[in-house]
XYZ file of C-alpha atoms in Angstrom:
134
model
C 102.319 -38.463 -87.669
C 103.809 -35.775 -89.477
C 102.218 -31.987 -89.444
C 100.084 -32.645 -86.738
C 100.974 -30.814 -83.490
C 99.564 -31.509 -80.362
C 98.735 -28.455 -77.963
C 98.200 -28.639 -74.480
C 94.950 -28.173 -72.648
C 95.746 -24.749 -71.748
C 95.780 -23.759 -75.347
C 92.507 -25.511 -76.352
C 89.607 -23.178 -78.390
C 86.882 -23.738 -75.700
C 88.806 -22.778 -72.943
C 88.999 -19.290 -74.818
C 85.155 -19.228 -74.602
C 84.703 -20.425 -71.153
C 84.238 -17.062 -69.675
C 81.748 -16.077 -72.237
C 79.891 -19.184 -71.083
C 80.112 -18.648 -67.750
C 79.045 -14.831 -67.765
C 75.875 -16.167 -69.869
C 75.032 -18.816 -67.432
C 75.480 -16.567 -64.865
C 73.678 -13.733 -66.382
C 70.492 -16.080 -67.130
C 70.409 -17.402 -63.491
C 70.415 -13.952 -62.510
C 67.550 -12.680 -64.790
C 65.429 -15.892 -63.855
C 66.093 -15.299 -60.395
C 64.043 -11.440 -60.525
C 61.056 -13.428 -62.127
C 57.646 -12.893 -60.042
C 55.351 -15.982 -60.718
C 51.586 -15.770 -62.048
C 49.469 -16.561 -59.429
C 46.030 -17.820 -60.258
C 43.261 -16.640 -57.694
C 39.791 -18.013 -57.859
C 37.068 -17.470 -56.088
C 33.907 -19.647 -55.982
C 30.807 -17.487 -55.683
C 28.807 -18.951 -53.322
C 24.699 -18.701 -52.706
C 21.757 -17.373 -54.146
C 22.639 -13.465 -53.853
C 24.922 -12.827 -56.709
C 22.608 -13.219 -59.376
C 21.882 -9.132 -59.051
C 25.434 -8.594 -59.147
C 26.567 -6.832 -62.444
C 30.088 -5.769 -61.829
C 32.928 -7.183 -59.721
C 35.979 -5.054 -58.685
C 38.959 -7.080 -57.106
C 41.964 -5.389 -55.720
C 44.873 -6.990 -54.294
C 47.097 -5.060 -51.692
C 50.191 -5.757 -50.259
C 51.311 -5.502 -46.654
C 51.625 -1.783 -46.780
C 48.078 -1.248 -48.651
C 49.366 -0.431 -51.940
C 47.637 -1.859 -54.436
C 49.260 -4.433 -56.666
C 46.859 -5.716 -59.008
C 42.983 -4.606 -59.767
C 40.792 -6.391 -62.424
C 37.305 -4.993 -62.665
C 34.944 -7.710 -64.361
C 31.315 -6.612 -65.640
C 28.297 -8.998 -66.689
C 25.075 -8.517 -68.717
C 23.639 -11.317 -66.586
C 24.324 -13.052 -63.284
C 28.116 -13.831 -62.684
C 30.016 -17.183 -63.549
C 30.376 -19.157 -60.381
C 34.216 -19.369 -60.705
C 35.856 -15.831 -60.828
C 39.499 -16.141 -61.993
C 42.254 -13.238 -61.235
C 45.878 -14.176 -62.954
C 48.414 -11.700 -60.970
C 52.279 -12.016 -60.839
C 52.868 -11.790 -56.865
C 55.661 -12.608 -54.945
C 55.632 -14.659 -52.141
C 54.311 -12.969 -49.009
C 50.664 -11.454 -47.389
C 48.108 -9.463 -48.904
C 44.717 -8.662 -48.715
C 42.052 -9.112 -51.093
C 39.192 -6.588 -51.245
C 36.067 -7.268 -53.571
C 33.433 -5.005 -54.418
C 30.157 -5.692 -55.792
C 27.833 -3.602 -57.467
C 24.184 -4.206 -58.466
C 22.637 -3.284 -61.758
C 21.649 0.438 -60.391
C 23.443 1.905 -56.975
C 26.599 2.348 -55.260
C 28.885 -0.496 -54.844
C 27.970 -2.681 -51.838
C 30.367 -2.954 -48.679
C 33.676 -4.568 -49.876
C 34.863 -8.084 -48.834
C 38.275 -8.440 -47.388
C 40.079 -11.842 -47.542
C 43.583 -12.230 -45.781
C 46.017 -13.873 -48.374
C 49.202 -15.847 -47.816
C 51.305 -16.845 -50.893
C 54.199 -19.158 -50.199
C 56.942 -20.463 -53.685
C 54.577 -23.307 -53.992
C 51.259 -21.210 -54.050
C 50.641 -20.922 -57.730
C 46.787 -21.874 -57.803
C 44.858 -20.186 -54.733
C 41.021 -21.029 -54.973
C 38.862 -19.527 -52.350
C 34.677 -19.506 -51.673
C 33.236 -16.227 -51.375
C 29.816 -15.051 -50.035
C 27.918 -12.368 -51.699
C 27.584 -9.222 -49.999
C 25.795 -7.893 -47.183
C 22.718 -5.474 -48.455
C 22.534 -2.107 -46.658
């Protein structure tokens, strides 16, 4: 073969792009490692006394007591049988405070549920009894 020159592996064009490729892979790994998974927290509302409830306030607090997620659900009629809250929470221990309010009057005393989440706990389902009237 004439006119064709063979170059060594050190002069291959892909070798010049290798540092950029390695940087991109490391950057993607670093970016994905900081991602907090979305978790689905489901409460089955058990008992008859839920029919009078028109609003439910769910507060998820971390170990220091800071509210990291809060959702308020309002209803024109009785709440559904299941209450679903989606939240981006890293693994750890949490307290979930559930405040219920009837159509009139102040909120009923809260229900407090302790929640311990591991890496694999993406769907957590718990039963929730109605709050006690004052």
